[in-house]
Amino acid sequence: MRSYEKYFRQNRLPHMWCPGCGNGIAMKSIVQAIEKEGLTQDNTVIVSGIGCSSRASGYMDFDTLHTAHGRAIPFATGIKLARPELNVIVITGDGDCTAIGGNHFIHGARRNVDLTVVLFNNNIYGMTGGQASPMTPMHKRATTAPYGTVDRPFDACKLAEAAGATYVARSTAFHVQHLTDMIARGIQNKGFSLIEAMVQCPTAYGRKNKQGQPSVAMKWMRDSAVMKVAWDKLPAEKKVDKFPIGILYENKYEDYGTAYSEVIEAAQK
Ligand code: SF4
């Protein structure tokens, strides 16, 4: 048995994800980051919302909560405030986090709640029927945008930074070790951490956009992602159709649990 296999509920496997889906890669990166940071199954809670990505909590052998659509961050906030000693990791998708849960997302970041939020971005609602999400790129097709969406997409990383998150990073299912490292650094941050994990969805997004085999999407990630250090030196014309990965933003600020405990202390006096 490999060291990370103990983190999975073997009786819940095999998983329900489609062949070639990137969700399993991101889930494995999370458990490897957990192992790397020395967290245990007893001091770590996994909270997810609804959607393909959020099925991960059912497969992971921790204390887990599979909550309502868009509501993972409020549940996780409650757990963190009640039991600050626990490590709380949120697994969410682009629709779950930035549409239904959009307000919870920005307010969780604004408060700097000590959570590690891993956003599996497959650019579409997979499980619920292939509708366009707020992170579907312009002119890409979905069941609700058969001629291509004209809605400008959110950059969830910029949104998190603007809202007050203290650690923001991006990686992809192609860059597995890098993704693990980005999540591990997010776990270290005492505050709101967002890690966008770009994952391929060959069934909903891939078919609608005639992407072909899952490997095509992974090659696109390999060829389009640019490490942040190199990205900062690129002229604007060379950034077209590319995106940065790595730590995009970091800051230090008092986390919400610490601020809240000071309020409790003041009230008790
Ligand atoms: Fe993965 Fe897409 Fe299938 Fe959902 S629909 S399991 S995201 S490939």
PDB file of C-alpha atoms and ligand atoms in Angstrom:
ATOM      1  CA  MET A   1       0.000   0.000   0.000  1.00  0.00           C
ATOM      2  CA  ARG A   2       1.343   3.443  -0.923  1.00  0.00           C
ATOM      3  CA  SER A   3       1.617   5.916   1.949  1.00  0.00           C
ATOM      4  CA  TYR A   4      -1.223   8.130   0.676  1.00  0.00           C
ATOM      5  CA  GLU A   5      -3.688   5.263   0.156  1.00  0.00           C
ATOM      6  CA  LYS A   6      -4.586   5.254   3.840  1.00  0.00           C
ATOM      7  CA  TYR A   7      -6.224   8.657   3.295  1.00  0.00           C
ATOM      8  CA  PHE A   8      -8.936   7.122   1.106  1.00  0.00           C
ATOM      9  CA  ARG A   9     -12.051   5.176   2.083  1.00  0.00           C
ATOM     10  CA  GLN A  10     -11.292   2.046   0.117  1.00  0.00           C
ATOM     11  CA  ASN A  11     -14.888   0.835   0.426  1.00  0.00           C
ATOM     12  CA  ARG A  12     -16.076   3.966  -1.442  1.00  0.00           C
ATOM     13  CA  LEU A  13     -13.829   3.302  -4.440  1.00  0.00           C
ATOM     14  CA  PRO A  14     -13.817   3.190  -7.413  1.00  0.00           C
ATOM     15  CA  HIS A  15     -14.841   6.819  -7.736  1.00  0.00           C
ATOM     16  CA  MET A  16     -17.626   8.072 -10.006  1.00  0.00           C
ATOM     17  CA  TRP A  17     -15.515  10.498 -12.045  1.00  0.00           C
ATOM     18  CA  CYS A  18     -15.320   9.995 -15.813  1.00  0.00           C
ATOM     19  CA  PRO A  19     -12.238   8.388 -17.369  1.00  0.00           C
ATOM     20  CA  GLY A  20      -9.640  11.089 -17.997  1.00  0.00           C
ATOM     21  CA  CYS A  21     -11.132  13.558 -15.506  1.00  0.00           C
ATOM     22  CA  GLY A  22      -8.634  15.764 -13.652  1.00  0.00           C
ATOM     23  CA  ASN A  23     -10.455  15.697 -10.318  1.00  0.00           C
ATOM     24  CA  GLY A  24      -8.665  12.587  -9.071  1.00  0.00           C
ATOM     25  CA  ILE A  25      -5.289  14.203  -9.736  1.00  0.00           C
ATOM     26  CA  ALA A  26      -6.231  17.266  -7.680  1.00  0.00           C
ATOM     27  CA  MET A  27      -7.625  15.089  -4.880  1.00  0.00           C
ATOM     28  CA  LYS A  28      -4.386  13.112  -4.730  1.00  0.00           C
ATOM     29  CA  SER A  29      -2.409  16.353  -4.598  1.00  0.00           C
ATOM     30  CA  ILE A  30      -4.448  17.402  -1.569  1.00  0.00           C
ATOM     31  CA  VAL A  31      -3.678  14.212   0.375  1.00  0.00           C
ATOM     32  CA  GLN A  32      -0.017  14.447  -0.579  1.00  0.00           C
ATOM     33  CA  ALA A  33       0.054  18.039   0.690  1.00  0.00           C
ATOM     34  CA  ILE A  34      -1.652  16.884   3.894  1.00  0.00           C
ATOM     35  CA  GLU A  35       0.999  14.201   4.337  1.00  0.00           C
ATOM     36  CA  LYS A  36       3.804  16.626   3.510  1.00  0.00           C
ATOM     37  CA  GLU A  37       2.587  19.080   6.146  1.00  0.00           C
ATOM     38  CA  GLY A  38       2.278  16.349   8.796  1.00  0.00           C
ATOM     39  CA  LEU A  39      -1.468  16.730   9.273  1.00  0.00           C
ATOM     40  CA  THR A  40      -3.372  13.707  10.528  1.00  0.00           C
ATOM     41  CA  GLN A  41      -6.747  12.168   9.779  1.00  0.00           C
ATOM     42  CA  ASP A  42      -7.856  13.142  13.287  1.00  0.00           C
ATOM     43  CA  ASN A  43      -6.964  16.835  13.120  1.00  0.00           C
ATOM     44  CA  THR A  44      -8.095  17.559   9.571  1.00  0.00           C
ATOM     45  CA  VAL A  45     -11.600  18.196   8.271  1.00  0.00           C
ATOM     46  CA  ILE A  46     -12.556  18.178   4.595  1.00  0.00           C
ATOM     47  CA  VAL A  47     -15.610  20.210   3.607  1.00  0.00           C
ATOM     48  CA  SER A  48     -17.101  20.291   0.131  1.00  0.00           C
ATOM     49  CA  GLY A  49     -20.083  21.793  -1.660  1.00  0.00           C
ATOM     50  CA  ILE A  50     -21.906  20.221  -4.602  1.00  0.00           C
ATOM     51  CA  GLY A  51     -20.644  19.173  -8.005  1.00  0.00           C
ATOM     52  CA  CYS A  52     -18.160  16.729  -9.493  1.00  0.00           C
ATOM     53  CA  SER A  53     -15.232  18.123  -7.500  1.00  0.00           C
ATOM     54  CA  SER A  54     -17.179  18.052  -4.257  1.00  0.00           C
ATOM     55  CA  ARG A  55     -17.613  14.284  -4.446  1.00  0.00           C
ATOM     56  CA  ALA A  56     -13.991  14.106  -3.275  1.00  0.00           C
ATOM     57  CA  SER A  57     -14.983  14.476   0.375  1.00  0.00           C
ATOM     58  CA  GLY A  58     -16.819  11.143   0.163  1.00  0.00           C
ATOM     59  CA  TYR A  59     -13.659   9.323  -0.891  1.00  0.00           C
ATOM     60  CA  MET A  60     -11.309  10.867   1.659  1.00  0.00           C
ATOM     61  CA  ASP A  61     -10.911   9.175   5.038  1.00  0.00           C
ATOM     62  CA  PHE A  62     -11.048  12.206   7.322  1.00  0.00           C
ATOM     63  CA  ASP A  63     -13.896  13.861   9.151  1.00  0.00           C
ATOM     64  CA  THR A  64     -15.744  15.099   6.081  1.00  0.00           C
ATOM     65  CA  LEU A  65     -18.794  17.173   5.285  1.00  0.00           C
ATOM     66  CA  HIS A  66     -20.514  17.108   1.901  1.00  0.00           C
ATOM     67  CA  THR A  67     -22.681  20.198   2.263  1.00  0.00           C
ATOM     68  CA  ALA A  68     -25.184  22.202   0.199  1.00  0.00           C
ATOM     69  CA  HIS A  69     -24.455  23.836  -3.157  1.00  0.00           C
ATOM     70  CA  GLY A  70     -22.171  26.842  -2.667  1.00  0.00           C
ATOM     71  CA  ARG A  71     -22.196  26.554   1.124  1.00  0.00           C
ATOM     72  CA  ALA A  72     -18.928  24.775   1.891  1.00  0.00           C
ATOM     73  CA  ILE A  73     -17.179  27.936   3.126  1.00  0.00           C
ATOM     74  CA  PRO A  74     -19.859  28.852   5.740  1.00  0.00           C
ATOM     75  CA  PHE A  75     -19.820  25.270   7.086  1.00  0.00           C
ATOM     76  CA  ALA A  76     -16.032  25.340   7.177  1.00  0.00           C
ATOM     77  CA  THR A  77     -16.044  28.730   8.924  1.00  0.00           C
ATOM     78  CA  GLY A  78     -18.290  27.331  11.647  1.00  0.00           C
ATOM     79  CA  ILE A  79     -15.993  24.354  12.176  1.00  0.00           C
ATOM     80  CA  LYS A  80     -12.898  26.552  12.333  1.00  0.00           C
ATOM     81  CA  LEU A  81     -14.439  28.956  14.859  1.00  0.00           C
ATOM     82  CA  ALA A  82     -15.751  26.149  17.070  1.00  0.00           C
ATOM     83  CA  ARG A  83     -12.576  24.016  16.856  1.00  0.00           C
ATOM     84  CA  PRO A  84      -9.674  26.325  15.940  1.00  0.00           C
ATOM     85  CA  GLU A  85      -7.121  23.557  16.501  1.00  0.00           C
ATOM     86  CA  LEU A  86      -8.434  21.634  13.470  1.00  0.00           C
ATOM     87  CA  ASN A  87      -7.087  22.067   9.941  1.00  0.00           C
ATOM     88  CA  VAL A  88     -10.007  22.782   7.663  1.00  0.00           C
ATOM     89  CA  ILE A  89      -9.727  22.187   3.923  1.00  0.00           C
ATOM     90  CA  VAL A  90     -12.500  23.150   1.513  1.00  0.00           C
ATOM     91  CA  ILE A  91     -12.939  21.430  -1.848  1.00  0.00           C
ATOM     92  CA  THR A  92     -15.133  23.308  -4.286  1.00  0.00           C
ATOM     93  CA  GLY A  93     -15.677  23.806  -8.013  1.00  0.00           C
ATOM     94  CA  ASP A  94     -15.838  26.878 -10.224  1.00  0.00           C
ATOM     95  CA  GLY A  95     -19.638  26.926 -10.243  1.00  0.00           C
ATOM     96  CA  ASP A  96     -20.017  26.012  -6.582  1.00  0.00           C
ATOM     97  CA  CYS A  97     -17.462  28.591  -5.419  1.00  0.00           C
ATOM     98  CA  THR A  98     -17.967  31.573  -7.713  1.00  0.00           C
ATOM     99  CA  ALA A  99     -21.679  31.383  -8.631  1.00  0.00           C
ATOM    100  CA  ILE A 100     -23.923  29.814  -5.985  1.00  0.00           C
ATOM    101  CA  GLY A 101     -21.287  30.353  -3.302  1.00  0.00           C
ATOM    102  CA  GLY A 102     -19.855  33.586  -4.685  1.00  0.00           C
ATOM    103  CA  ASN A 103     -20.825  35.723  -1.730  1.00  0.00           C
ATOM    104  CA  HIS A 104     -19.580  33.175   0.787  1.00  0.00           C
ATOM    105  CA  PHE A 105     -16.302  33.042  -1.109  1.00  0.00           C
ATOM    106  CA  ILE A 106     -15.623  36.778  -1.053  1.00  0.00           C
ATOM    107  CA  HIS A 107     -16.705  37.175   2.560  1.00  0.00           C
ATOM    108  CA  GLY A 108     -14.620  34.211   3.687  1.00  0.00           C
ATOM    109  CA  ALA A 109     -11.654  35.902   2.023  1.00  0.00           C
ATOM    110  CA  ARG A 110     -12.600  39.313   3.452  1.00  0.00           C
ATOM    111  CA  ARG A 111     -12.637  37.900   6.978  1.00  0.00           C
ATOM    112  CA  ASN A 112      -9.397  35.998   6.374  1.00  0.00           C
ATOM    113  CA  VAL A 113     -10.857  32.827   7.896  1.00  0.00           C
ATOM    114  CA  ASP A 114      -8.078  30.268   8.378  1.00  0.00           C
ATOM    115  CA  LEU A 115      -9.209  27.865   5.642  1.00  0.00           C
ATOM    116  CA  THR A 116      -7.431  26.181   2.748  1.00  0.00           C
ATOM    117  CA  VAL A 117      -9.801  26.392  -0.200  1.00  0.00           C
ATOM    118  CA  VAL A 118      -8.914  24.233  -3.198  1.00  0.00           C
ATOM    119  CA  LEU A 119     -10.989  25.284  -6.186  1.00  0.00           C
ATOM    120  CA  PHE A 120     -11.137  22.583  -8.874  1.00  0.00           C
ATOM    121  CA  ASN A 121     -11.634  24.697 -12.006  1.00  0.00           C
ATOM    122  CA  ASN A 122     -12.955  22.632 -14.907  1.00  0.00           C
ATOM    123  CA  ASN A 123     -14.490  25.754 -16.537  1.00  0.00           C
ATOM    124  CA  ILE A 124     -18.046  24.353 -16.538  1.00  0.00           C
ATOM    125  CA  TYR A 125     -20.787  22.759 -14.436  1.00  0.00           C
ATOM    126  CA  GLY A 126     -19.971  19.080 -15.029  1.00  0.00           C
ATOM    127  CA  MET A 127     -22.335  17.109 -12.821  1.00  0.00           C
ATOM    128  CA  THR A 128     -25.381  19.308 -13.239  1.00  0.00           C
ATOM    129  CA  GLY A 129     -25.475  19.232 -17.028  1.00  0.00           C
ATOM    130  CA  GLY A 130     -22.658  21.179 -18.674  1.00  0.00           C
ATOM    131  CA  GLN A 131     -23.966  24.688 -18.104  1.00  0.00           C
ATOM    132  CA  ALA A 132     -21.610  27.677 -18.381  1.00  0.00           C
ATOM    133  CA  SER A 133     -20.103  28.716 -15.053  1.00  0.00           C
ATOM    134  CA  PRO A 134     -18.679  32.120 -14.103  1.00  0.00           C
ATOM    135  CA  MET A 135     -15.258  30.683 -15.025  1.00  0.00           C
ATOM    136  CA  THR A 136     -16.129  29.433 -18.510  1.00  0.00           C
ATOM    137  CA  PRO A 137     -13.791  31.332 -20.853  1.00  0.00           C
ATOM    138  CA  MET A 138     -15.288  33.766 -23.384  1.00  0.00           C
ATOM    139  CA  HIS A 139     -16.674  32.167 -26.545  1.00  0.00           C
ATOM    140  CA  LYS A 140     -16.441  28.628 -25.161  1.00  0.00           C
ATOM    141  CA  ARG A 141     -19.511  26.427 -25.482  1.00  0.00           C
ATOM    142  CA  ALA A 142     -21.757  24.965 -22.835  1.00  0.00           C
ATOM    143  CA  THR A 143     -25.312  23.616 -22.795  1.00  0.00           C
ATOM    144  CA  THR A 144     -26.501  27.099 -21.809  1.00  0.00           C
ATOM    145  CA  ALA A 145     -24.219  28.755 -24.386  1.00  0.00           C
ATOM    146  CA  PRO A 146     -24.474  26.627 -27.554  1.00  0.00           C
ATOM    147  CA  TYR A 147     -22.892  29.393 -29.668  1.00  0.00           C
ATOM    148  CA  GLY A 148     -20.259  30.259 -27.071  1.00  0.00           C
ATOM    149  CA  THR A 149     -20.610  32.345 -23.933  1.00  0.00           C
ATOM    150  CA  VAL A 150     -20.288  36.115 -24.134  1.00  0.00           C
ATOM    151  CA  ASP A 151     -20.092  36.505 -20.340  1.00  0.00           C
ATOM    152  CA  ARG A 152     -16.657  37.632 -19.211  1.00  0.00           C
ATOM    153  CA  PRO A 153     -15.213  35.040 -16.793  1.00  0.00           C
ATOM    154  CA  PHE A 154     -14.060  35.623 -13.249  1.00  0.00           C
ATOM    155  CA  ASP A 155     -10.395  35.287 -12.441  1.00  0.00           C
ATOM    156  CA  ALA A 156     -10.992  33.625  -9.061  1.00  0.00           C
ATOM    157  CA  CYS A 157      -7.420  34.337  -7.957  1.00  0.00           C
ATOM    158  CA  LYS A 158      -7.752  38.071  -8.544  1.00  0.00           C
ATOM    159  CA  LEU A 159     -11.166  38.000  -6.898  1.00  0.00           C
ATOM    160  CA  ALA A 160      -9.748  36.306  -3.786  1.00  0.00           C
ATOM    161  CA  GLU A 161      -6.863  38.758  -3.605  1.00  0.00           C
ATOM    162  CA  ALA A 162      -9.147  41.778  -3.978  1.00  0.00           C
ATOM    163  CA  ALA A 163     -11.525  40.396  -1.330  1.00  0.00           C
ATOM    164  CA  GLY A 164      -8.779  39.952   1.272  1.00  0.00           C
ATOM    165  CA  ALA A 165      -7.311  36.442   0.993  1.00  0.00           C
ATOM    166  CA  THR A 166      -3.767  36.227   2.352  1.00  0.00           C
ATOM    167  CA  TYR A 167      -2.500  33.400   0.113  1.00  0.00           C
ATOM    168  CA  VAL A 168      -3.495  32.927  -3.530  1.00  0.00           C
ATOM    169  CA  ALA A 169      -1.981  30.370  -5.886  1.00  0.00           C
ATOM    170  CA  ARG A 170      -2.767  28.533  -9.092  1.00  0.00           C
ATOM    171  CA  SER A 171      -1.582  25.278 -10.601  1.00  0.00           C
ATOM    172  CA  THR A 172      -2.903  22.577 -12.904  1.00  0.00           C
ATOM    173  CA  ALA A 173      -3.557  18.857 -13.076  1.00  0.00           C
ATOM    174  CA  PHE A 174      -0.571  18.600 -15.426  1.00  0.00           C
ATOM    175  CA  HIS A 175       1.826  20.148 -12.881  1.00  0.00           C
ATOM    176  CA  VAL A 176       1.129  17.586 -10.153  1.00  0.00           C
ATOM    177  CA  GLN A 177       4.131  18.181  -7.879  1.00  0.00           C
ATOM    178  CA  HIS A 178       3.736  21.926  -8.241  1.00  0.00           C
ATOM    179  CA  LEU A 179       0.037  21.673  -7.382  1.00  0.00           C
ATOM    180  CA  THR A 180       0.900  19.660  -4.270  1.00  0.00           C
ATOM    181  CA  ASP A 181       3.429  22.290  -3.225  1.00  0.00           C
ATOM    182  CA  MET A 182       0.950  25.125  -3.778  1.00  0.00           C
ATOM    183  CA  ILE A 183      -1.614  23.361  -1.571  1.00  0.00           C
ATOM    184  CA  ALA A 184       1.011  22.610   1.090  1.00  0.00           C
ATOM    185  CA  ARG A 185       1.972  26.302   1.209  1.00  0.00           C
ATOM    186  CA  GLY A 186      -1.700  27.171   1.513  1.00  0.00           C
ATOM    187  CA  ILE A 187      -2.037  24.849   4.509  1.00  0.00           C
ATOM    188  CA  GLN A 188       0.896  26.652   6.138  1.00  0.00           C
ATOM    189  CA  ASN A 189      -0.772  30.053   5.785  1.00  0.00           C
ATOM    190  CA  LYS A 190      -2.746  31.108   8.869  1.00  0.00           C
ATOM    191  CA  GLY A 191      -5.559  32.808   7.034  1.00  0.00           C
ATOM    192  CA  PHE A 192      -7.708  32.409   3.942  1.00  0.00           C
ATOM    193  CA  SER A 193      -5.832  30.487   1.258  1.00  0.00           C
ATOM    194  CA  LEU A 194      -7.131  29.937  -2.250  1.00  0.00           C
ATOM    195  CA  ILE A 195      -5.497  27.443  -4.559  1.00  0.00           C
ATOM    196  CA  GLU A 196      -7.018  27.266  -8.027  1.00  0.00           C
ATOM    197  CA  ALA A 197      -6.397  23.780  -9.424  1.00  0.00           C
ATOM    198  CA  MET A 198      -7.136  23.764 -13.142  1.00  0.00           C
ATOM    199  CA  VAL A 199      -8.517  20.346 -14.066  1.00  0.00           C
ATOM    200  CA  GLN A 200      -9.623  18.876 -17.373  1.00  0.00           C
ATOM    201  CA  CYS A 201     -13.233  17.829 -17.890  1.00  0.00           C
ATOM    202  CA  PRO A 202     -13.304  15.708 -21.038  1.00  0.00           C
ATOM    203  CA  THR A 203     -17.007  14.863 -20.724  1.00  0.00           C
ATOM    204  CA  ALA A 204     -18.782  18.199 -20.325  1.00  0.00           C
ATOM    205  CA  TYR A 205     -16.323  20.954 -21.284  1.00  0.00           C
ATOM    206  CA  GLY A 206     -14.130  18.838 -23.552  1.00  0.00           C
ATOM    207  CA  ARG A 207     -16.960  17.427 -25.661  1.00  0.00           C
ATOM    208  CA  LYS A 208     -18.780  20.739 -25.986  1.00  0.00           C
ATOM    209  CA  ASN A 209     -15.585  22.417 -27.121  1.00  0.00           C
ATOM    210  CA  LYS A 210     -14.309  19.566 -29.291  1.00  0.00           C
ATOM    211  CA  GLN A 211     -11.163  19.222 -27.264  1.00  0.00           C
ATOM    212  CA  GLY A 212     -10.579  15.555 -28.117  1.00  0.00           C
ATOM    213  CA  GLN A 213      -8.760  13.225 -25.763  1.00  0.00           C
ATOM    214  CA  PRO A 214      -8.108  14.280 -22.140  1.00  0.00           C
ATOM    215  CA  SER A 215      -4.412  14.384 -23.006  1.00  0.00           C
ATOM    216  CA  VAL A 216      -5.101  17.330 -25.343  1.00  0.00           C
ATOM    217  CA  ALA A 217      -6.361  19.400 -22.412  1.00  0.00           C
ATOM    218  CA  MET A 218      -3.346  18.393 -20.354  1.00  0.00           C
ATOM    219  CA  LYS A 219      -0.970  19.380 -23.140  1.00  0.00           C
ATOM    220  CA  TRP A 220      -2.776  22.720 -23.332  1.00  0.00           C
ATOM    221  CA  MET A 221      -2.137  23.205 -19.599  1.00  0.00           C
ATOM    222  CA  ARG A 222       1.519  22.278 -20.081  1.00  0.00           C
ATOM    223  CA  ASP A 223       1.951  24.699 -22.982  1.00  0.00           C
ATOM    224  CA  SER A 224      -0.152  27.608 -21.693  1.00  0.00           C
ATOM    225  CA  ALA A 225       0.890  27.804 -18.045  1.00  0.00           C
ATOM    226  CA  VAL A 226       3.794  30.118 -17.240  1.00  0.00           C
ATOM    227  CA  MET A 227       5.520  30.202 -13.870  1.00  0.00           C
ATOM    228  CA  LYS A 228       4.825  33.470 -12.053  1.00  0.00           C
ATOM    229  CA  VAL A 229       8.467  34.578 -12.061  1.00  0.00           C
ATOM    230  CA  ALA A 230       8.658  34.247 -15.851  1.00  0.00           C
ATOM    231  CA  TRP A 231       5.144  35.642 -16.293  1.00  0.00           C
ATOM    232  CA  ASP A 232       6.107  38.916 -14.611  1.00  0.00           C
ATOM    233  CA  LYS A 233       8.856  39.435 -17.199  1.00  0.00           C
ATOM    234  CA  LEU A 234       6.733  38.619 -20.252  1.00  0.00           C
ATOM    235  CA  PRO A 235       5.663  41.480 -22.538  1.00  0.00           C
ATOM    236  CA  ALA A 236       1.881  41.853 -22.885  1.00  0.00           C
ATOM    237  CA  GLU A 237       1.741  40.392 -26.392  1.00  0.00           C
ATOM    238  CA  LYS A 238       3.362  37.145 -25.197  1.00  0.00           C
ATOM    239  CA  LYS A 239       0.764  36.716 -22.421  1.00  0.00           C
ATOM    240  CA  VAL A 240      -2.074  36.229 -24.898  1.00  0.00           C
ATOM    241  CA  ASP A 241      -3.675  32.765 -24.451  1.00  0.00           C
ATOM    242  CA  LYS A 242      -1.354  32.008 -21.526  1.00  0.00           C
ATOM    243  CA  PHE A 243      -1.883  32.173 -17.764  1.00  0.00           C
ATOM    244  CA  PRO A 244       0.369  32.379 -14.702  1.00  0.00           C
ATOM    245  CA  ILE A 245       0.811  29.587 -12.173  1.00  0.00           C
ATOM    246  CA  GLY A 246       2.560  29.677  -8.806  1.00  0.00           C
ATOM    247  CA  ILE A 247       2.038  31.890  -5.794  1.00  0.00           C
ATOM    248  CA  LEU A 248       0.177  34.882  -7.191  1.00  0.00           C
ATOM    249  CA  TYR A 249      -0.304  36.807  -3.968  1.00  0.00           C
ATOM    250  CA  GLU A 250       0.768  36.589  -0.321  1.00  0.00           C
ATOM    251  CA  ASN A 251       0.199  38.858   2.631  1.00  0.00           C
ATOM    252  CA  LYS A 252       0.089  38.691   6.414  1.00  0.00           C
ATOM    253  CA  TYR A 253      -3.008  39.730   8.305  1.00  0.00           C
ATOM    254  CA  GLU A 254      -4.689  38.633  11.525  1.00  0.00           C
ATOM    255  CA  ASP A 255      -6.954  35.670  10.850  1.00  0.00           C
ATOM    256  CA  TYR A 256     -10.625  35.763  11.721  1.00  0.00           C
ATOM    257  CA  GLY A 257     -10.461  33.166  14.513  1.00  0.00           C
ATOM    258  CA  THR A 258      -7.820  35.183  16.377  1.00  0.00           C
ATOM    259  CA  ALA A 259      -9.816  38.392  15.965  1.00  0.00           C
ATOM    260  CA  TYR A 260     -12.972  36.604  17.091  1.00  0.00           C
ATOM    261  CA  SER A 261     -11.313  35.153  20.201  1.00  0.00           C
ATOM    262  CA  GLU A 262     -10.302  38.691  21.184  1.00  0.00           C
ATOM    263  CA  VAL A 263     -13.954  39.732  20.981  1.00  0.00           C
ATOM    264  CA  ILE A 264     -14.968  36.766  23.170  1.00  0.00           C
ATOM    265  CA  GLU A 265     -12.274  37.668  25.700  1.00  0.00           C
ATOM    266  CA  ALA A 266     -13.416  41.320  25.792  1.00  0.00           C
ATOM    267  CA  ALA A 267     -17.038  40.275  26.253  1.00  0.00           C
ATOM    268  CA  GLN A 268     -16.143  37.922  29.112  1.00  0.00           C
ATOM    269  CA  LYS A 269     -14.282  40.694  30.951  1.00  0.00           C
TER     270      LYS A 269
HETATM  271 FE1  SF4 B   1     -14.888  15.041 -14.405  1.00  0.00          FE
HETATM  272 FE2  SF4 B   1     -16.258  16.462 -16.180  1.00  0.00          FE
HETATM  273 FE3  SF4 B   1     -16.891  13.906 -15.748  1.00  0.00          FE
HETATM  274 FE4  SF4 B   1     -17.401  15.776 -13.906  1.00  0.00          FE
HETATM  275  S1  SF4 B   1     -18.319  15.627 -15.953  1.00  0.00           S
HETATM  276  S2  SF4 B   1     -16.505  13.741 -13.536  1.00  0.00           S
HETATM  277  S3  SF4 B   1     -15.625  17.138 -14.129  1.00  0.00           S
HETATM  278  S4  SF4 B   1     -14.971  14.665 -16.630  1.00  0.00           S
END
